Amino acid sequence: MSYGFQNQPQGGVIHAQPQSSTNTIIVQQPGHFSQAPRDWSSSLFSCCEDIPICLCGFFLSPCLSMKVAQDMDEFVCLPCCVPAADLILRVKMRTQEHIPGSICNDCMIVWCCSCCALCQLAREVKFVKNKTNYAASTVRM
């Protein structure tokens, strides 16, 4: 009784070797490129470079902090809800723009010179926005 199976001859000759194939897949993130580290666009005590930011930072710092949060695509009321919002925003900016530094250094700057740190962050946001707008306008031409 064979049950539908055929007997295969033992010791058959193999005429070809099995072929192996190798596929290489390269995954690239669109629009992602490595950016070289750079310094802040202005120093911590360069408040006079932008007088409106300077005045707003010293006399209306909660308002400037909310504006910076909004410009950095964060919740506008973040500075009202989170005590260390300026520190968080500074670390975010430093990370996104590949600015050298450390969280410890950022913490000391924000704690010791909060108004100057906020003004520097606001100037940096403005610098990055201008740089981005310039890059976008040159691509459209």
Coordinates of N, CA and C in Angstrom, one line a residue:
M1 N 0.8 -1.2 0.0 CA 0.0 0.0 0.0 C 0.9 1.2 0.0
S2 N 0.7 2.2 -1.0 CA 1.6 3.3 -1.1 C 1.1 4.6 -0.5
Y3 N -0.2 4.7 -0.3 CA -0.8 5.9 0.2 C -0.4 7.2 -0.6
G4 N -0.2 7.1 -1.8 CA 0.0 8.2 -2.7 C 1.5 8.7 -2.6
F5 N 2.4 8.1 -1.9 CA 3.8 8.4 -1.9 C 4.5 7.6 -2.9
Q6 N 5.5 8.2 -3.5 CA 6.3 7.5 -4.5 C 7.6 7.3 -3.8
N7 N 8.2 6.1 -4.1 CA 9.5 5.8 -3.6 C 10.6 6.5 -4.4
Q8 N 11.4 7.2 -3.7 CA 12.5 8.0 -4.3 C 13.7 7.0 -4.3
P9 N 14.5 7.1 -5.4 CA 15.7 6.2 -5.4 C 16.7 6.8 -4.4
Q10 N 17.4 5.9 -3.8 CA 18.5 6.2 -2.9 C 19.7 6.6 -3.6
G11 N 20.5 7.6 -3.1 CA 21.8 7.9 -3.7 C 21.7 8.6 -5.1
G12 N 20.7 9.4 -5.2 CA 20.5 10.2 -6.5 C 21.6 11.2 -6.7
V13 N 21.8 11.6 -7.9 CA 22.9 12.5 -8.3 C 22.3 13.9 -8.2
I14 N 23.0 14.9 -7.6 CA 22.6 16.3 -7.5 C 23.3 17.0 -8.7
H15 N 22.6 17.6 -9.5 CA 23.2 18.3 -10.7 C 23.5 19.7 -10.5
A16 N 23.0 20.4 -9.4 CA 23.3 21.8 -9.2 C 23.3 22.1 -7.7
Q17 N 24.1 23.0 -7.3 CA 24.2 23.4 -5.9 C 23.1 24.4 -5.6
P18 N 22.5 24.4 -4.4 CA 21.5 25.5 -4.1 C 22.2 26.9 -4.1
Q19 N 21.4 27.8 -4.6 CA 21.9 29.2 -4.8 C 21.5 30.0 -3.5
S20 N 22.5 30.8 -3.0 CA 22.1 31.7 -1.9 C 22.1 33.1 -2.4
S21 N 21.2 33.9 -1.9 CA 21.1 35.3 -2.3 C 21.2 36.2 -1.0
T22 N 21.9 37.3 -1.2 CA 22.0 38.2 -0.1 C 21.4 39.6 -0.5
N23 N 20.5 40.1 0.3 CA 19.9 41.4 0.1 C 20.3 42.4 1.1
T24 N 20.8 43.5 0.7 CA 21.2 44.6 1.6 C 20.1 45.7 1.6
I25 N 19.6 46.0 2.7 CA 18.6 47.1 2.8 C 19.2 48.2 3.6
I26 N 19.2 49.4 3.0 CA 19.7 50.6 3.6 C 18.5 51.5 3.9
V27 N 18.4 51.9 5.1 CA 17.3 52.7 5.6 C 17.8 54.1 5.9
Q28 N 17.3 55.1 5.3 CA 17.7 56.5 5.6 C 16.5 57.3 6.0
Q29 N 16.7 58.1 7.0 CA 15.6 59.0 7.4 C 15.6 60.2 6.5
P30 N 14.4 60.5 5.9 CA 14.4 61.7 5.0 C 14.6 63.0 5.7
G31 N 15.5 63.8 5.1 CA 15.7 65.2 5.6 C 16.6 65.2 6.9
H32 N 17.2 64.1 7.3 CA 18.0 64.1 8.5 C 19.5 64.1 8.1
F33 N 20.2 65.1 8.7 CA 21.6 65.2 8.4 C 22.3 65.5 9.7
S34 N 23.6 65.2 9.7 CA 24.4 65.5 10.9 C 24.8 66.9 10.9
Q35 N 24.6 67.6 12.0 CA 25.0 69.0 12.1 C 26.2 69.1 13.0
A36 N 27.2 69.9 12.6 CA 28.4 70.1 13.4 C 28.0 70.9 14.7
P37 N 28.7 70.6 15.8 CA 28.5 71.4 17.0 C 28.8 72.9 16.8
R38 N 28.1 73.7 17.4 CA 28.3 75.2 17.3 C 28.0 75.8 18.6
D39 N 28.5 77.0 18.8 CA 28.2 77.8 20.0 C 26.9 78.5 19.9
W40 N 26.5 79.1 21.1 CA 25.3 79.9 21.1 C 25.5 81.1 20.1
S41 N 24.5 81.6 19.5 CA 24.6 82.7 18.6 C 25.0 84.0 19.3
S42 N 24.7 84.1 20.6 CA 25.1 85.3 21.4 C 25.5 84.8 22.7
S43 N 26.3 85.6 23.4 CA 26.7 85.2 24.7 C 25.6 85.4 25.8
L44 N 25.9 84.9 26.9 CA 24.9 85.0 28.0 C 24.6 86.4 28.4
F45 N 25.6 87.3 28.4 CA 25.5 88.7 28.8 C 25.4 89.6 27.7
S46 N 24.9 89.2 26.5 CA 24.8 90.1 25.3 C 23.3 90.6 25.3
C47 N 22.8 91.0 26.4 CA 21.4 91.4 26.4 C 21.1 92.7 25.5
C48 N 22.1 93.5 25.4 CA 21.9 94.7 24.6 C 21.9 94.5 23.1
E49 N 22.1 93.2 22.6 CA 22.1 92.9 21.2 C 20.6 93.0 20.7
D50 N 19.7 92.8 21.6 CA 18.3 92.8 21.2 C 17.5 93.5 22.3
I51 N 17.3 94.8 22.3 CA 16.7 95.6 23.4 C 15.3 95.1 23.7
P52 N 14.4 94.9 22.7 CA 13.1 94.4 23.1 C 13.1 93.1 23.9
I53 N 13.9 92.2 23.5 CA 14.0 90.9 24.3 C 14.6 91.2 25.7
C54 N 15.6 92.1 25.7 CA 16.2 92.4 27.0 C 15.2 93.1 28.0
L55 N 14.4 94.0 27.5 CA 13.4 94.7 28.3 C 12.3 93.7 28.8
C56 N 11.9 92.9 27.8 CA 10.8 91.9 28.1 C 11.3 90.9 29.1
G57 N 12.6 90.4 28.9 CA 13.2 89.5 29.8 C 13.3 89.9 31.3
F58 N 13.7 91.2 31.4 CA 13.9 91.7 32.8 C 12.6 92.2 33.5
F59 N 11.6 92.7 32.7 CA 10.4 93.3 33.3 C 9.2 92.4 33.1
L60 N 9.2 91.5 32.1 CA 8.1 90.6 31.9 C 8.5 89.2 31.6
S61 N 9.4 88.7 32.4 CA 10.0 87.4 32.1 C 9.0 86.3 32.0
P62 N 7.9 86.2 32.8 CA 7.0 85.1 32.5 C 6.4 85.2 31.1
C63 N 6.1 86.4 30.6 CA 5.6 86.5 29.3 C 6.6 86.1 28.2
L64 N 7.9 86.5 28.4 CA 8.9 86.1 27.4 C 9.1 84.6 27.5
S65 N 9.0 84.0 28.7 CA 9.2 82.6 28.8 C 8.1 81.8 28.1
M66 N 6.9 82.3 28.2 CA 5.7 81.7 27.5 C 5.9 81.8 26.0
K67 N 6.4 83.0 25.5 CA 6.6 83.2 24.1 C 7.7 82.3 23.6
V68 N 8.7 82.1 24.3 CA 9.8 81.2 23.9 C 9.3 79.7 23.8
A69 N 8.5 79.3 24.8 CA 7.9 78.0 24.8 C 7.1 77.8 23.6
Q70 N 6.2 78.8 23.3 CA 5.4 78.7 22.1 C 6.2 78.6 20.8
D71 N 7.3 79.4 20.7 CA 8.1 79.4 19.5 C 8.9 78.1 19.4
M72 N 9.1 77.4 20.5 CA 9.8 76.2 20.4 C 8.8 75.0 20.3
D73 N 7.6 75.3 19.9 CA 6.6 74.3 19.7 C 6.3 73.5 21.0
E74 N 6.3 74.2 22.1 CA 5.9 73.6 23.4 C 4.6 74.3 23.8
F75 N 4.0 73.7 24.8 CA 2.7 74.2 25.4 C 3.0 75.6 25.9
V76 N 2.2 76.6 25.5 CA 2.5 78.0 25.8 C 2.5 78.2 27.3
C77 N 1.7 77.5 28.1 CA 1.6 77.7 29.5 C 2.6 76.8 30.3
L78 N 3.5 76.2 29.6 CA 4.6 75.3 30.2 C 5.3 76.1 31.3
P79 N 5.7 77.3 31.1 CA 6.4 78.0 32.2 C 5.6 78.2 33.4
C80 N 4.2 78.3 33.3 CA 3.3 78.5 34.4 C 3.1 77.2 35.2
C81 N 3.2 76.1 34.5 CA 2.9 74.8 35.0 C 4.1 74.0 35.6
V82 N 5.3 74.2 35.0 CA 6.5 73.5 35.3 C 7.5 74.4 35.9
P83 N 7.9 74.2 37.1 CA 8.9 75.1 37.8 C 10.2 75.3 37.0
A84 N 10.7 74.2 36.4 CA 12.0 74.3 35.7 C 11.9 74.4 34.2
A85 N 10.8 75.1 33.8 CA 10.6 75.2 32.3 C 11.7 75.8 31.5
D86 N 12.3 76.9 32.1 CA 13.4 77.6 31.3 C 14.6 76.7 31.2
L87 N 14.8 75.9 32.2 CA 15.9 74.9 32.1 C 15.6 73.8 31.1
I88 N 14.4 73.3 31.1 CA 14.0 72.3 30.1 C 14.1 72.9 28.7
L89 N 13.6 74.1 28.5 CA 13.7 74.7 27.1 C 15.1 74.9 26.7
R90 N 16.0 75.3 27.6 CA 17.4 75.6 27.3 C 18.1 74.3 26.9
V91 N 17.8 73.2 27.6 CA 18.4 71.9 27.3 C 17.9 71.4 25.9
K92 N 16.6 71.6 25.7 CA 16.0 71.2 24.4 C 16.7 72.0 23.2
M93 N 16.9 73.3 23.4 CA 17.5 74.1 22.3 C 18.9 73.6 22.1
R94 N 19.7 73.4 23.2 CA 21.1 73.0 23.1 C 21.2 71.7 22.4
T95 N 20.3 70.8 22.7 CA 20.3 69.4 22.1 C 19.9 69.5 20.6
Q96 N 18.9 70.2 20.3 CA 18.4 70.3 18.9 C 19.5 71.0 18.0
E97 N 20.1 72.0 18.5 CA 21.1 72.8 17.7 C 22.5 72.3 17.9
H98 N 22.7 71.2 18.6 CA 24.1 70.7 18.8 C 25.0 71.7 19.4
I99 N 24.6 72.4 20.5 CA 25.4 73.4 21.2 C 26.0 72.6 22.3
P100 N 27.4 72.7 22.4 CA 28.0 71.9 23.5 C 27.6 72.5 24.9
G101 N 27.6 71.6 25.9 CA 27.3 72.0 27.3 C 26.8 70.8 28.0
S102 N 26.4 71.1 29.2 CA 25.9 70.0 30.1 C 24.6 70.5 30.8
I103 N 23.9 69.5 31.3 CA 22.7 69.9 32.1 C 23.1 70.6 33.4
C104 N 24.2 70.2 34.0 CA 24.7 70.8 35.2 C 25.0 72.3 34.9
N105 N 25.7 72.5 33.8 CA 26.0 73.9 33.5 C 24.7 74.7 33.2
D106 N 23.8 74.1 32.5 CA 22.5 74.8 32.2 C 21.8 75.1 33.5
C107 N 21.8 74.2 34.4 CA 21.1 74.4 35.7 C 21.7 75.5 36.4
M108 N 23.0 75.6 36.5 CA 23.7 76.7 37.2 C 23.4 78.1 36.5
I109 N 23.4 78.1 35.2 CA 23.2 79.3 34.5 C 21.8 79.8 34.7
V110 N 20.8 78.9 34.6 CA 19.4 79.3 34.8 C 19.1 79.7 36.2
W111 N 19.8 79.0 37.2 CA 19.6 79.3 38.6 C 20.2 80.7 39.0
C112 N 21.4 80.9 38.5 CA 22.2 82.1 38.9 C 21.8 83.3 38.1
C113 N 21.6 83.2 36.8 CA 21.3 84.3 35.9 C 20.1 84.0 35.1
S114 N 18.9 83.9 35.8 CA 17.7 83.4 35.1 C 17.3 84.4 34.0
C115 N 17.3 85.7 34.2 CA 16.9 86.6 33.2 C 17.8 86.6 32.0
C116 N 19.1 86.6 32.3 CA 20.1 86.6 31.2 C 20.0 85.3 30.4
A117 N 19.8 84.1 31.1 CA 19.6 82.9 30.4 C 18.3 82.9 29.5
L118 N 17.3 83.4 30.0 CA 16.0 83.5 29.3 C 16.2 84.4 28.0
C119 N 16.9 85.5 28.2 CA 17.1 86.4 27.1 C 18.0 85.7 26.0
Q120 N 19.0 85.0 26.5 CA 19.9 84.3 25.5 C 19.1 83.2 24.8
L121 N 18.2 82.5 25.5 CA 17.4 81.5 24.8 C 16.4 82.2 23.8
A122 N 15.8 83.3 24.1 CA 14.9 84.0 23.2 C 15.7 84.5 22.0
R123 N 16.9 85.0 22.2 CA 17.7 85.4 21.0 C 18.1 84.2 20.1
E124 N 18.3 83.1 20.8 CA 18.7 81.8 20.0 C 17.5 81.3 19.2
V125 N 16.3 81.4 19.8 CA 15.1 81.0 19.1 C 14.9 81.9 17.9
K126 N 15.1 83.2 18.1 CA 15.0 84.1 16.9 C 16.1 83.8 15.9
F127 N 17.3 83.5 16.3 CA 18.4 83.2 15.4 C 18.0 82.0 14.5
V128 N 17.5 80.9 15.2 CA 17.2 79.7 14.5 C 16.0 79.9 13.6
K129 N 15.0 80.6 14.0 CA 13.9 80.9 13.1 C 14.4 81.7 11.9
N130 N 15.2 82.7 12.0 CA 15.7 83.4 10.9 C 16.6 82.5 10.0
K131 N 17.4 81.7 10.5 CA 18.2 80.7 9.8 C 17.3 79.8 9.0
T132 N 16.2 79.3 9.6 CA 15.3 78.4 9.0 C 14.5 79.1 7.9
N133 N 14.1 80.3 8.1 CA 13.3 81.0 7.1 C 14.2 81.4 5.9
Y134 N 15.5 81.7 6.2 CA 16.4 82.0 5.1 C 16.7 80.7 4.2
A135 N 16.9 79.6 4.9 CA 17.1 78.3 4.2 C 15.9 78.0 3.3
A136 N 14.7 78.2 3.9 CA 13.4 77.9 3.1 C 13.3 78.8 1.9
S137 N 13.6 80.1 2.1 CA 13.5 81.0 1.0 C 14.5 80.8 -0.1
T138 N 15.7 80.3 0.2 CA 16.7 80.0 -0.8 C 16.3 78.7 -1.6
V139 N 15.6 77.8 -1.0 CA 15.2 76.6 -1.7 C 14.1 76.9 -2.7
R140 N 13.2 77.8 -2.3 CA 12.1 78.2 -3.2 C 12.5 78.9 -4.5
M141 N 13.7 79.6 -4.5 CA 14.1 80.4 -5.6 C 14.5 79.6 -6.8

